[in-house]
PDB file of C-alpha atoms in Angstrom:
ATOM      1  CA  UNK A   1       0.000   0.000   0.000  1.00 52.00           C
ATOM      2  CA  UNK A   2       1.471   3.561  -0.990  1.00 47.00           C
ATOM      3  CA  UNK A   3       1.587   5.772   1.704  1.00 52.00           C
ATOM      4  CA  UNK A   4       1.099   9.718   1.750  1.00 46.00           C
ATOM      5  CA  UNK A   5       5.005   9.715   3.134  1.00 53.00           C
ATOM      6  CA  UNK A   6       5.868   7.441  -0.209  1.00 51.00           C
ATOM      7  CA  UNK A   7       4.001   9.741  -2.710  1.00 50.00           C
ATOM      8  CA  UNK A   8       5.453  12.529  -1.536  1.00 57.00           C
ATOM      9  CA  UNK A   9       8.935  10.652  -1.877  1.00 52.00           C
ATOM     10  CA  UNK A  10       8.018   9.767  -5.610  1.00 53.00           C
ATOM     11  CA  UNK A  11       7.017  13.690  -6.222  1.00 57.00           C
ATOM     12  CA  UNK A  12      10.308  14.593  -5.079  1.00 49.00           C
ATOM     13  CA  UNK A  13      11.873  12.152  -7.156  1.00 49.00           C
ATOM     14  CA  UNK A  14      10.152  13.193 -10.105  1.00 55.00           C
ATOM     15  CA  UNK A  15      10.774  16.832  -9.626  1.00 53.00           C
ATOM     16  CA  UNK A  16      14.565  16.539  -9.481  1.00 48.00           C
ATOM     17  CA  UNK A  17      14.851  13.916 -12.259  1.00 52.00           C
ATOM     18  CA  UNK A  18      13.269  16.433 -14.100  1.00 58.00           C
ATOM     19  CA  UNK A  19      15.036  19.605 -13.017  1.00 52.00           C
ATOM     20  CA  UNK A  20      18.267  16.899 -13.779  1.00 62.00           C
ATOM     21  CA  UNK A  21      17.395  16.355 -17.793  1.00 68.00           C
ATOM     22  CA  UNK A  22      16.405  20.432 -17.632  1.00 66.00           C
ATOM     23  CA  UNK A  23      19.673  20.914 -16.461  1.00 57.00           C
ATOM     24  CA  UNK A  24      21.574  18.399 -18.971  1.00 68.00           C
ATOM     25  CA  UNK A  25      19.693  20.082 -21.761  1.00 72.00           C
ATOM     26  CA  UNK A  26      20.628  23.906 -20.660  1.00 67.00           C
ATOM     27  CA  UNK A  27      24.019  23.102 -19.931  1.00 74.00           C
ATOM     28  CA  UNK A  28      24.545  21.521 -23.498  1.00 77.00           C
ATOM     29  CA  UNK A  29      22.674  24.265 -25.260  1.00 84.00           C
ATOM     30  CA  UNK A  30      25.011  26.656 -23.389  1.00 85.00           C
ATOM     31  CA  UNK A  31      27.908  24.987 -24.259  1.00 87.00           C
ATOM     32  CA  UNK A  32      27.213  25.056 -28.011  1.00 90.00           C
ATOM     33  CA  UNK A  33      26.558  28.886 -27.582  1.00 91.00           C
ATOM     34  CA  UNK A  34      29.717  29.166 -25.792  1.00 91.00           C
ATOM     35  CA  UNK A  35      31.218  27.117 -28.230  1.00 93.00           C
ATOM     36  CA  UNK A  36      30.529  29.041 -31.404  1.00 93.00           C
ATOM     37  CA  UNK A  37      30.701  32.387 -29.779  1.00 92.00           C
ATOM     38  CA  UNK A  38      34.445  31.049 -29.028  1.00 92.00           C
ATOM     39  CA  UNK A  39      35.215  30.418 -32.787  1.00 93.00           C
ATOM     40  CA  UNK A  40      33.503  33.528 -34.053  1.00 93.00           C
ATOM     41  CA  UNK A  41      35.428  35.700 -31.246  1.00 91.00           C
ATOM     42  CA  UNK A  42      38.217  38.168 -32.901  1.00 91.00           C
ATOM     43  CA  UNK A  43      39.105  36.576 -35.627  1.00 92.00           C
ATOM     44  CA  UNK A  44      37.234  33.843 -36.792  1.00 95.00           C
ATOM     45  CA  UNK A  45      39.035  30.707 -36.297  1.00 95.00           C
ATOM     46  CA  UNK A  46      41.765  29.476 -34.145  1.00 95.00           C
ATOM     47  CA  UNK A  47      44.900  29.478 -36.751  1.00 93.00           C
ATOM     48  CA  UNK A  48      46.683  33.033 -37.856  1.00 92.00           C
ATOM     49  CA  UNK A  49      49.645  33.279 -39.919  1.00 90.00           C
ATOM     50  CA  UNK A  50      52.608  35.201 -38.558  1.00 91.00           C
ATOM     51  CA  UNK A  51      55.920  36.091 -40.106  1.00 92.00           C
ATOM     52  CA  UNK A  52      59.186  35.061 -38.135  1.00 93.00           C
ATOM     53  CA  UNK A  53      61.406  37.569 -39.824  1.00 93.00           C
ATOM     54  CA  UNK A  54      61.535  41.046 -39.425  1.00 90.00           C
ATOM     55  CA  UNK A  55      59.718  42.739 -42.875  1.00 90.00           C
ATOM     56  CA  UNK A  56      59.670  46.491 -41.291  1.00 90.00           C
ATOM     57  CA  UNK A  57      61.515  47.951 -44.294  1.00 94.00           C
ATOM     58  CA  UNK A  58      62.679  47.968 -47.725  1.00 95.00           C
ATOM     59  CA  UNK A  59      65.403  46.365 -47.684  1.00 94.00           C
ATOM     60  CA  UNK A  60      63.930  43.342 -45.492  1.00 94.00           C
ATOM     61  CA  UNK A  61      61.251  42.770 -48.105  1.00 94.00           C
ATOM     62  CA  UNK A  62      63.928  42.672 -50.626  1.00 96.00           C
ATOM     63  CA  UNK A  63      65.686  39.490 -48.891  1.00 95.00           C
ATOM     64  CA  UNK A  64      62.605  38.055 -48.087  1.00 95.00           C
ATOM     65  CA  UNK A  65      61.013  38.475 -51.575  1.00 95.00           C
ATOM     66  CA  UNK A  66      62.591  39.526 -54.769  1.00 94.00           C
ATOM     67  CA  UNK A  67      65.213  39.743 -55.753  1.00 96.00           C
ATOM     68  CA  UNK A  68      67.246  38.072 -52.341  1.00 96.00           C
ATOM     69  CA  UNK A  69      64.525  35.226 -52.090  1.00 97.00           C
ATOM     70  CA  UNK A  70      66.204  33.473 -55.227  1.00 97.00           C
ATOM     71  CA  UNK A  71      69.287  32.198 -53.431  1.00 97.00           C
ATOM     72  CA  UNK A  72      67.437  29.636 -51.054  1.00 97.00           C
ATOM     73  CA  UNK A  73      65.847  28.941 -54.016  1.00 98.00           C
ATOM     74  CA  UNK A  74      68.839  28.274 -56.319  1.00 98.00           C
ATOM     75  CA  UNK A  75      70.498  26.329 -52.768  1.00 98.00           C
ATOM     76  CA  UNK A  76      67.719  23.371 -52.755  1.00 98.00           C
ATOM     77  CA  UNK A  77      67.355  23.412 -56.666  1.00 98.00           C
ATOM     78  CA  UNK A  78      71.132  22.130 -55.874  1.00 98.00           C
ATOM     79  CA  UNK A  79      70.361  20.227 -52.627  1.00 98.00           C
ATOM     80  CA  UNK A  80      66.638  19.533 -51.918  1.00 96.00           C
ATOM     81  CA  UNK A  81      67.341  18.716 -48.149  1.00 97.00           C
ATOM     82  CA  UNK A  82      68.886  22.447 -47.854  1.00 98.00           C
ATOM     83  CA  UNK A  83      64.776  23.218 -47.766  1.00 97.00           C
ATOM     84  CA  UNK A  84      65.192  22.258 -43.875  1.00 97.00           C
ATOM     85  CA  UNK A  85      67.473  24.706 -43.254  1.00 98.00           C
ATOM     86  CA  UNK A  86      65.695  27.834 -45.668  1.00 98.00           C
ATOM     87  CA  UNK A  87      61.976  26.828 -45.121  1.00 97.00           C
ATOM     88  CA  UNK A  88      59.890  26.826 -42.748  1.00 97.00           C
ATOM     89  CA  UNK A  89      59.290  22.849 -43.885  1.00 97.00           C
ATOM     90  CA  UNK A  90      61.053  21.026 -40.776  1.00 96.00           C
ATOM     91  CA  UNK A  91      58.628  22.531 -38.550  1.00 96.00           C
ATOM     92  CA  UNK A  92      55.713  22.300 -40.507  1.00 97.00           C
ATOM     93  CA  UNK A  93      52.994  19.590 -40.511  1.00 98.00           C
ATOM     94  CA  UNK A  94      49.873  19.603 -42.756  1.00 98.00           C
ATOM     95  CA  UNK A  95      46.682  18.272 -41.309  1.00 98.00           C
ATOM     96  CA  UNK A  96      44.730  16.500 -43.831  1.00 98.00           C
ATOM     97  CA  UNK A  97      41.176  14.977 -44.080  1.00 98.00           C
ATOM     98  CA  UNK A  98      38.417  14.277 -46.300  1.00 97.00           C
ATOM     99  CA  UNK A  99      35.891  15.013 -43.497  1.00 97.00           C
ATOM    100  CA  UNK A 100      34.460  10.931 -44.091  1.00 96.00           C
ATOM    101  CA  UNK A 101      34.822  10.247 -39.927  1.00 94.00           C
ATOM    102  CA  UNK A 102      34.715  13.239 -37.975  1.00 95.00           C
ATOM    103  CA  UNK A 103      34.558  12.673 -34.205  1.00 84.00           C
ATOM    104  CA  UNK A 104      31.704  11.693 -33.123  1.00 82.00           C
ATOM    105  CA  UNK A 105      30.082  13.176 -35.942  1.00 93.00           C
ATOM    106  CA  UNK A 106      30.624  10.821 -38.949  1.00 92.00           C
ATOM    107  CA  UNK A 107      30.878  11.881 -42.392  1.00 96.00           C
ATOM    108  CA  UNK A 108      30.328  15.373 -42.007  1.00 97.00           C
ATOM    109  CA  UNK A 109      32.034  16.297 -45.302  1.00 97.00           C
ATOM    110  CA  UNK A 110      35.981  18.473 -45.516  1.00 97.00           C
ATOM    111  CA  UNK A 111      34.348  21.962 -44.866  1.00 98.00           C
ATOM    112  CA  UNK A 112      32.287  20.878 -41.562  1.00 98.00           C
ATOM    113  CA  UNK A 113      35.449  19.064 -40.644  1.00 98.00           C
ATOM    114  CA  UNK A 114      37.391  22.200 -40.150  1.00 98.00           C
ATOM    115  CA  UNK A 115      37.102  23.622 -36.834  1.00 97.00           C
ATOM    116  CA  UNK A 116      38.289  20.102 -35.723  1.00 97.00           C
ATOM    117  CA  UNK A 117      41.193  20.505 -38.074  1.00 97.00           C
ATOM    118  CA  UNK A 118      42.434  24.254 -36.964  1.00 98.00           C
ATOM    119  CA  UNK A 119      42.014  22.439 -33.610  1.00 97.00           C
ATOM    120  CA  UNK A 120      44.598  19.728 -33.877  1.00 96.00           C
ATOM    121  CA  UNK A 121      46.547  22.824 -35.571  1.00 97.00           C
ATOM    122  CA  UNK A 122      46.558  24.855 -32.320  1.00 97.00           C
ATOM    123  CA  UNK A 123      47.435  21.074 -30.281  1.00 96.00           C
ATOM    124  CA  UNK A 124      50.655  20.419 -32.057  1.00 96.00           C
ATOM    125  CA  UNK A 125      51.670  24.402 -31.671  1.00 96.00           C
ATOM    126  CA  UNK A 126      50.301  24.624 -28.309  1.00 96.00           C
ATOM    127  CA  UNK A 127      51.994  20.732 -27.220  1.00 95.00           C
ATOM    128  CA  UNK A 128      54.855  20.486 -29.397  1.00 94.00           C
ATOM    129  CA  UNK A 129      56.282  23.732 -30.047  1.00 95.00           C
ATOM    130  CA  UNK A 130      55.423  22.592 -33.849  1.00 96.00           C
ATOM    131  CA  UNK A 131      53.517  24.671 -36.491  1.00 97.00           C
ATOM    132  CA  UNK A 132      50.609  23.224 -38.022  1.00 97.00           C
ATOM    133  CA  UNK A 133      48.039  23.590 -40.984  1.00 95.00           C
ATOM    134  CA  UNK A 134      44.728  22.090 -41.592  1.00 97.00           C
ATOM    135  CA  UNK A 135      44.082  21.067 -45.361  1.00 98.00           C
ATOM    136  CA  UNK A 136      40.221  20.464 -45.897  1.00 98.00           C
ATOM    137  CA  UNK A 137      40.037  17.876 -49.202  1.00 98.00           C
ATOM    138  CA  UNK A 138      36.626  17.779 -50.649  1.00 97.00           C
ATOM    139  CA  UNK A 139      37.930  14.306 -52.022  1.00 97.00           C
ATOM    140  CA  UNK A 140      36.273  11.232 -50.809  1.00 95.00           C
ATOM    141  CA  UNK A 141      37.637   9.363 -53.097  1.00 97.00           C
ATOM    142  CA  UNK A 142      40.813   7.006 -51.373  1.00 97.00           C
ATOM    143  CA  UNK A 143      43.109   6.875 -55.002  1.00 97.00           C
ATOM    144  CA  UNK A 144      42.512  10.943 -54.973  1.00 98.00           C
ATOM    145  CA  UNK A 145      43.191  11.520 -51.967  1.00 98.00           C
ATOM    146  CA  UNK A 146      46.599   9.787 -51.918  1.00 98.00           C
ATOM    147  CA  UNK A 147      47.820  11.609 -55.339  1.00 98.00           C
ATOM    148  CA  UNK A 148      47.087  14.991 -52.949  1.00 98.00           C
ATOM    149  CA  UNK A 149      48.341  14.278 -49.842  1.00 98.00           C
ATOM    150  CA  UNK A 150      51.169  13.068 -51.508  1.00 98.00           C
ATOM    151  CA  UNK A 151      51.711  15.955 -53.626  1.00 98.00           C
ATOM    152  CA  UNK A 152      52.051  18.336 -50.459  1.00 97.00           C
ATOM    153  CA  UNK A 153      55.176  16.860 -49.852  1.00 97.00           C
ATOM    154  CA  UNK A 154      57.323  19.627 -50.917  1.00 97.00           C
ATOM    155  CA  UNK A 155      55.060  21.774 -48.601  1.00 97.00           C
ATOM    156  CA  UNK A 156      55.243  19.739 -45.421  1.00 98.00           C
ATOM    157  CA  UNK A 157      58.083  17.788 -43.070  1.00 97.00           C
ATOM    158  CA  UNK A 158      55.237  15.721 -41.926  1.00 98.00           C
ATOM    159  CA  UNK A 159      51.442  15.089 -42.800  1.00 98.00           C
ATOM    160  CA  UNK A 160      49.253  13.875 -40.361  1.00 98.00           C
ATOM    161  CA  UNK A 161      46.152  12.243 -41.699  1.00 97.00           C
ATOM    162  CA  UNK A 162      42.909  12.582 -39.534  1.00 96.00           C
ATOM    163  CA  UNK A 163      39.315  12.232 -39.588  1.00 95.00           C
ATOM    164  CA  UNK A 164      39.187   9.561 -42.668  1.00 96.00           C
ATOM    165  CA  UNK A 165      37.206   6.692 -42.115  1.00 92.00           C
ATOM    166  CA  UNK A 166      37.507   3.316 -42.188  1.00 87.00           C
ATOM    167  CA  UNK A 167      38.664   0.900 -44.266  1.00 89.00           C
ATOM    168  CA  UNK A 168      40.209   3.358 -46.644  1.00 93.00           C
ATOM    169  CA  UNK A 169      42.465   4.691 -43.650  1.00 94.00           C
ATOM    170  CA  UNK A 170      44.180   1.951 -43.642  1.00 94.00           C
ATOM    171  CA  UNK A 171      45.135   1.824 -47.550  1.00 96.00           C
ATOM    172  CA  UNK A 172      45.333   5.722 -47.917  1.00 97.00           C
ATOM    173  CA  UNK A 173      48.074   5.537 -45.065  1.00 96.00           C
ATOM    174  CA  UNK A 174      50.336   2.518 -46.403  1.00 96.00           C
ATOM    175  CA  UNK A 175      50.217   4.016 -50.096  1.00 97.00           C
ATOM    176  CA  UNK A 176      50.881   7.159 -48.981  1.00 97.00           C
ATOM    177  CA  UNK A 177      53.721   5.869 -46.841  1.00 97.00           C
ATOM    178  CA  UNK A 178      54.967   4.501 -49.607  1.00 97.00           C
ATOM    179  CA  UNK A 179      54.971   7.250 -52.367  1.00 97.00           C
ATOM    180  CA  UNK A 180      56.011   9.961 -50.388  1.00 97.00           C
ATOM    181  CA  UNK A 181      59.494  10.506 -48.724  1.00 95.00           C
ATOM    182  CA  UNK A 182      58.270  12.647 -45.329  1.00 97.00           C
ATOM    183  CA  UNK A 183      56.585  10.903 -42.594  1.00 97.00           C
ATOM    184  CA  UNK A 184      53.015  10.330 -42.886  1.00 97.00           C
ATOM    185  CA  UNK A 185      50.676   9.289 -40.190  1.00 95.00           C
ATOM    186  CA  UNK A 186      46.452   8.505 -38.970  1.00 95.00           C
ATOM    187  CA  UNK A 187      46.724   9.672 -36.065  1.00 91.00           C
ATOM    188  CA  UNK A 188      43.314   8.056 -35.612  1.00 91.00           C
ATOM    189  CA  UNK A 189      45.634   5.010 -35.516  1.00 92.00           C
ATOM    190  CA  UNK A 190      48.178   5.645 -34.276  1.00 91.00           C
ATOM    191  CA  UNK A 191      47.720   8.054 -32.207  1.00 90.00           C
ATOM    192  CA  UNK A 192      44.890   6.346 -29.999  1.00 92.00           C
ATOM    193  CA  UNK A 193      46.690   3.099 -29.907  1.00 94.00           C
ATOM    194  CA  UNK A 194      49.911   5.003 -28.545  1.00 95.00           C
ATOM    195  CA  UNK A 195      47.577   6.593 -25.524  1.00 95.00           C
ATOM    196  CA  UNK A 196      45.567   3.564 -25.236  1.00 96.00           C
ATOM    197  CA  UNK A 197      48.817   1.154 -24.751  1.00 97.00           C
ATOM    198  CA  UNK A 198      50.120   3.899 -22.127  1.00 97.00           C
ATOM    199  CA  UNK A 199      46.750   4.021 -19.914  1.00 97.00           C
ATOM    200  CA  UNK A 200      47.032   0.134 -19.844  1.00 97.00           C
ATOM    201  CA  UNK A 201      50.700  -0.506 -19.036  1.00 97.00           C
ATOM    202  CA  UNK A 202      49.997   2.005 -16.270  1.00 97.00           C
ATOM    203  CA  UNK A 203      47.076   0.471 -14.924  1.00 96.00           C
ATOM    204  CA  UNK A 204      48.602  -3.170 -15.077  1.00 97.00           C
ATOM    205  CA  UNK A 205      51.055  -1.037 -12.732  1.00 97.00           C
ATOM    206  CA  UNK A 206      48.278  -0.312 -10.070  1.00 97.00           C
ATOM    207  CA  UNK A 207      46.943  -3.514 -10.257  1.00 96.00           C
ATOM    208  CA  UNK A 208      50.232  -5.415 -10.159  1.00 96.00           C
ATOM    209  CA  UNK A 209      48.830  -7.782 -13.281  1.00 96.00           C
ATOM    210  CA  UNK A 210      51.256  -9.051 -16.039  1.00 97.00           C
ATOM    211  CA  UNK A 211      49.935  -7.939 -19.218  1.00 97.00           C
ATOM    212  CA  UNK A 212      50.439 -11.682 -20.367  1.00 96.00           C
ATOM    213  CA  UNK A 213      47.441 -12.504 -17.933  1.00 96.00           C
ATOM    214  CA  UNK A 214      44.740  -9.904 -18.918  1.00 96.00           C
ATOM    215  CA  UNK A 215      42.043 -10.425 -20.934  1.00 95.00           C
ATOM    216  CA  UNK A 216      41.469  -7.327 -23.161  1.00 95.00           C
ATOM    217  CA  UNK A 217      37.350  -6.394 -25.051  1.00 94.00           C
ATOM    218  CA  UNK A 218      37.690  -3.896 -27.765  1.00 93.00           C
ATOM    219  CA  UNK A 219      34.637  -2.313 -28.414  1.00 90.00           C
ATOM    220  CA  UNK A 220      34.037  -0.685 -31.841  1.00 86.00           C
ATOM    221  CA  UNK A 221      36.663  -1.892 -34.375  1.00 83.00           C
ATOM    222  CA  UNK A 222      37.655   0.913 -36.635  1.00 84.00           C
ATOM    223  CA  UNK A 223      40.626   2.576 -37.314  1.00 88.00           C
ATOM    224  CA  UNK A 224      41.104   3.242 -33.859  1.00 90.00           C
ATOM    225  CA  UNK A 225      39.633  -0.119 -32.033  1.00 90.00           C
ATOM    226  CA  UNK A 226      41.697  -2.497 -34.654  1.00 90.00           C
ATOM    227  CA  UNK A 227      44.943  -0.496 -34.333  1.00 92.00           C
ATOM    228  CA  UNK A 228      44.702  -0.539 -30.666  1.00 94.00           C
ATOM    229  CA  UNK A 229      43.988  -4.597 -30.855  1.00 94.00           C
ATOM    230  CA  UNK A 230      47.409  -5.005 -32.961  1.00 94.00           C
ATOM    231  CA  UNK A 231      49.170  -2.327 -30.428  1.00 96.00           C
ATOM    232  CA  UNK A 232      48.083  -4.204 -27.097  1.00 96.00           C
ATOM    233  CA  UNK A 233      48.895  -7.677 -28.947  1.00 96.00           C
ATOM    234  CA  UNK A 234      52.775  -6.004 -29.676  1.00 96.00           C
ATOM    235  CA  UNK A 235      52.832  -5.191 -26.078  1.00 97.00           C
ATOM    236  CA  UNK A 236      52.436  -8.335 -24.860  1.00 97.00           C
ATOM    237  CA  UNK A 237      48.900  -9.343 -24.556  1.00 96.00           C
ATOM    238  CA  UNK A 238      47.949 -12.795 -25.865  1.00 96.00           C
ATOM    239  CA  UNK A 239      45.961 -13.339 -29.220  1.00 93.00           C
ATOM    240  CA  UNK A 240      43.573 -15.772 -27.588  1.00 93.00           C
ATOM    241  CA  UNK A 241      43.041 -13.116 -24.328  1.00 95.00           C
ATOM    242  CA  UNK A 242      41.904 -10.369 -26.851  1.00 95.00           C
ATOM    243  CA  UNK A 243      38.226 -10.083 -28.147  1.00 94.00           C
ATOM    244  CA  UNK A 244      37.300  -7.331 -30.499  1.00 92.00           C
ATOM    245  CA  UNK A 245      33.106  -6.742 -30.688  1.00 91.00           C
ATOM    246  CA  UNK A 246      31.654  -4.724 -33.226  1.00 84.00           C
ATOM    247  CA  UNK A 247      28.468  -3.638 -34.135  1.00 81.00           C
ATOM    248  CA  UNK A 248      27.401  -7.312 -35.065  1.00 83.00           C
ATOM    249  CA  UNK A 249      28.590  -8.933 -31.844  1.00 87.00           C
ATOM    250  CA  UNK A 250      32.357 -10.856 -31.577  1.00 89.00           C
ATOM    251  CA  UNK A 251      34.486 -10.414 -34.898  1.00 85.00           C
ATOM    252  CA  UNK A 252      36.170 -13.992 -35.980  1.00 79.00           C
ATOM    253  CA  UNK A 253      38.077 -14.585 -38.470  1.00 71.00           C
ATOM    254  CA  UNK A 254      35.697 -16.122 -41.082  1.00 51.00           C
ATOM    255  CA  UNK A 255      32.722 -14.070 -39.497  1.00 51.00           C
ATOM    256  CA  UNK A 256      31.909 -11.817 -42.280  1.00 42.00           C
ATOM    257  CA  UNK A 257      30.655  -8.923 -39.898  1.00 44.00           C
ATOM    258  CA  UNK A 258      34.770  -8.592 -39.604  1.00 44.00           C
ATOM    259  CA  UNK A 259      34.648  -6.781 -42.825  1.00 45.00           C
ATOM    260  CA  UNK A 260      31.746  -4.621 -41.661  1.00 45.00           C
ATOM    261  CA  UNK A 261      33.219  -4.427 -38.530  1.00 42.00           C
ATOM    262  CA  UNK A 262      36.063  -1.747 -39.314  1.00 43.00           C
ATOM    263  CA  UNK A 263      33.252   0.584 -40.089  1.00 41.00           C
ATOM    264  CA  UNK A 264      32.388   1.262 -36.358  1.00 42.00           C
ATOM    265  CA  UNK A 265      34.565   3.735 -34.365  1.00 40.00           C
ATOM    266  CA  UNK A 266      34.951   4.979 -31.420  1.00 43.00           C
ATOM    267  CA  UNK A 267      36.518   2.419 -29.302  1.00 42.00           C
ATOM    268  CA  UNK A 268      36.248   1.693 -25.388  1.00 40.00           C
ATOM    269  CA  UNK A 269      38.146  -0.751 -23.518  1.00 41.00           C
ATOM    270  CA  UNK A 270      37.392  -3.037 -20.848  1.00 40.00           C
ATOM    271  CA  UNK A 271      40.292  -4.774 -18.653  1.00 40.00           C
ATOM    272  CA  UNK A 272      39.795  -7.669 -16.781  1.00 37.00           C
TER     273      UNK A 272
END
């Protein structure tokens, strides 16, 4: 039997579940206005371009432009690798995507994809002391996309590849690799597999576990999930200990949701 004392109870419950979603949904809606009024703020973006030489006269423009500008020119014409030591290229990393796998966000397209872009950008000048530039391809196309990020190689000392989805990334970085003679990388890849191996050698610390005795579930198996499988298995964890679940349930080997497996992304791991 419900008592008075038990309604009342329920009310209350009611009332701050509710005031709970309210809350959710006002703090979210903030956010995104907070959020776009911080990328339309000043100037709009988050990436400027600055000169590091002094241009104040004349006779600075003339070294930096015509007619001085043609003897780093003529010096890597002789010796390409001189265009470390002239160019801005050592220091200098394109970031490149398609827009296909954005996030959480999907295939969003390459001009919805750049906020995200000037945002890794700012993380490699802001982290690594390392300028960066986003390059937006409308070019879903894998064979395309290849021929250009391989042709910025004369801009770039390193490309890093981001946002493509799955299972093109995994072709587009290989050929890539292959064709071009600067460092290339997904950091969707790499990059998560690198953290992801860190957060669990650490933990095995805590725990005092030998990474030979865990039992790892990868969930989601895209670029990031299946990278981080073959990263964990390098490390030391056992084939047989490691189950990878996509969207379809547990990927085998001659379980053809494999294949559609590597089309799900964002990846969470469970250690036991």
């Amino acid at each position: 039997m419900t008592t008075y004392n038990d309604m009342t109870m329920l009310s209350i419950k009611e009332q701050v579940l509710g005031l709970d979603t309210e809350w959710h949904h006002a703090r979210a809606d903030g956010l995104a206005k907070v959020s776009l009024y911080y990328h339309s703020l000043g100037k709009n973006g988050k990436l400027e371009i600055t000169a590091t030489k002094q241009i104040g006269t004349a006779e600075d423009l003339s070294v930096a432009y015509s007619p001085g500008v043609a003897e780093p020119c003529l010096a890597i014409k002789a010796n390409p690798h001189t265009a470390y030591d002239y160019t801005a290229k050592g220091h200098l990393v394109g970031v490149v995507s398609n827009g296909t796998a954005v996030l959480g966000l999907g295939n969003i397209g390459a001009a919805a994809s750049k906020p995200v872009m000037e945002g890794k950008a700012v993380l490699f000048k802001k982290f690594g002391g390392v300028d960066a530039f986003d390059i937006e391809l409308d070019c879903p196309d894998p064979e395309k996309f290849i021929d250009m990020v391989v042709a910025l190689g004369p801009t770039f000392g390193g490309i890093n590849i981001e946002d493509v989805k799955a299972p093109e990334c995994f072709y587009i970085e290989k050929e890539a690799q292959r064709r071009s003679n600067i460092p290339i990388m997904h950091d969707d890849q790499h990059g998560t597999a690198i953290i992801a191996g860190a957060g669990l050698l650490n933990a095995l610390k805590l725990v005092k576990k030998d990474i030979g005795d865990i039992k790892v579930v990868v969930s989601g198996c895209g670029a990031a999930g299946f990278t981080c499988a073959k990263y964990f298995i390098s490390l030391g964890v056992k084939r047989e200990n490691l189950i990878a679940v996509d969207i379809k349930g547990v990927v085998y080997s001659m379980n053809i949701s494999f294949l559609c497996s590597i089309f799900c992304s964002g990846p969470v791991f469970l250690f036991v």
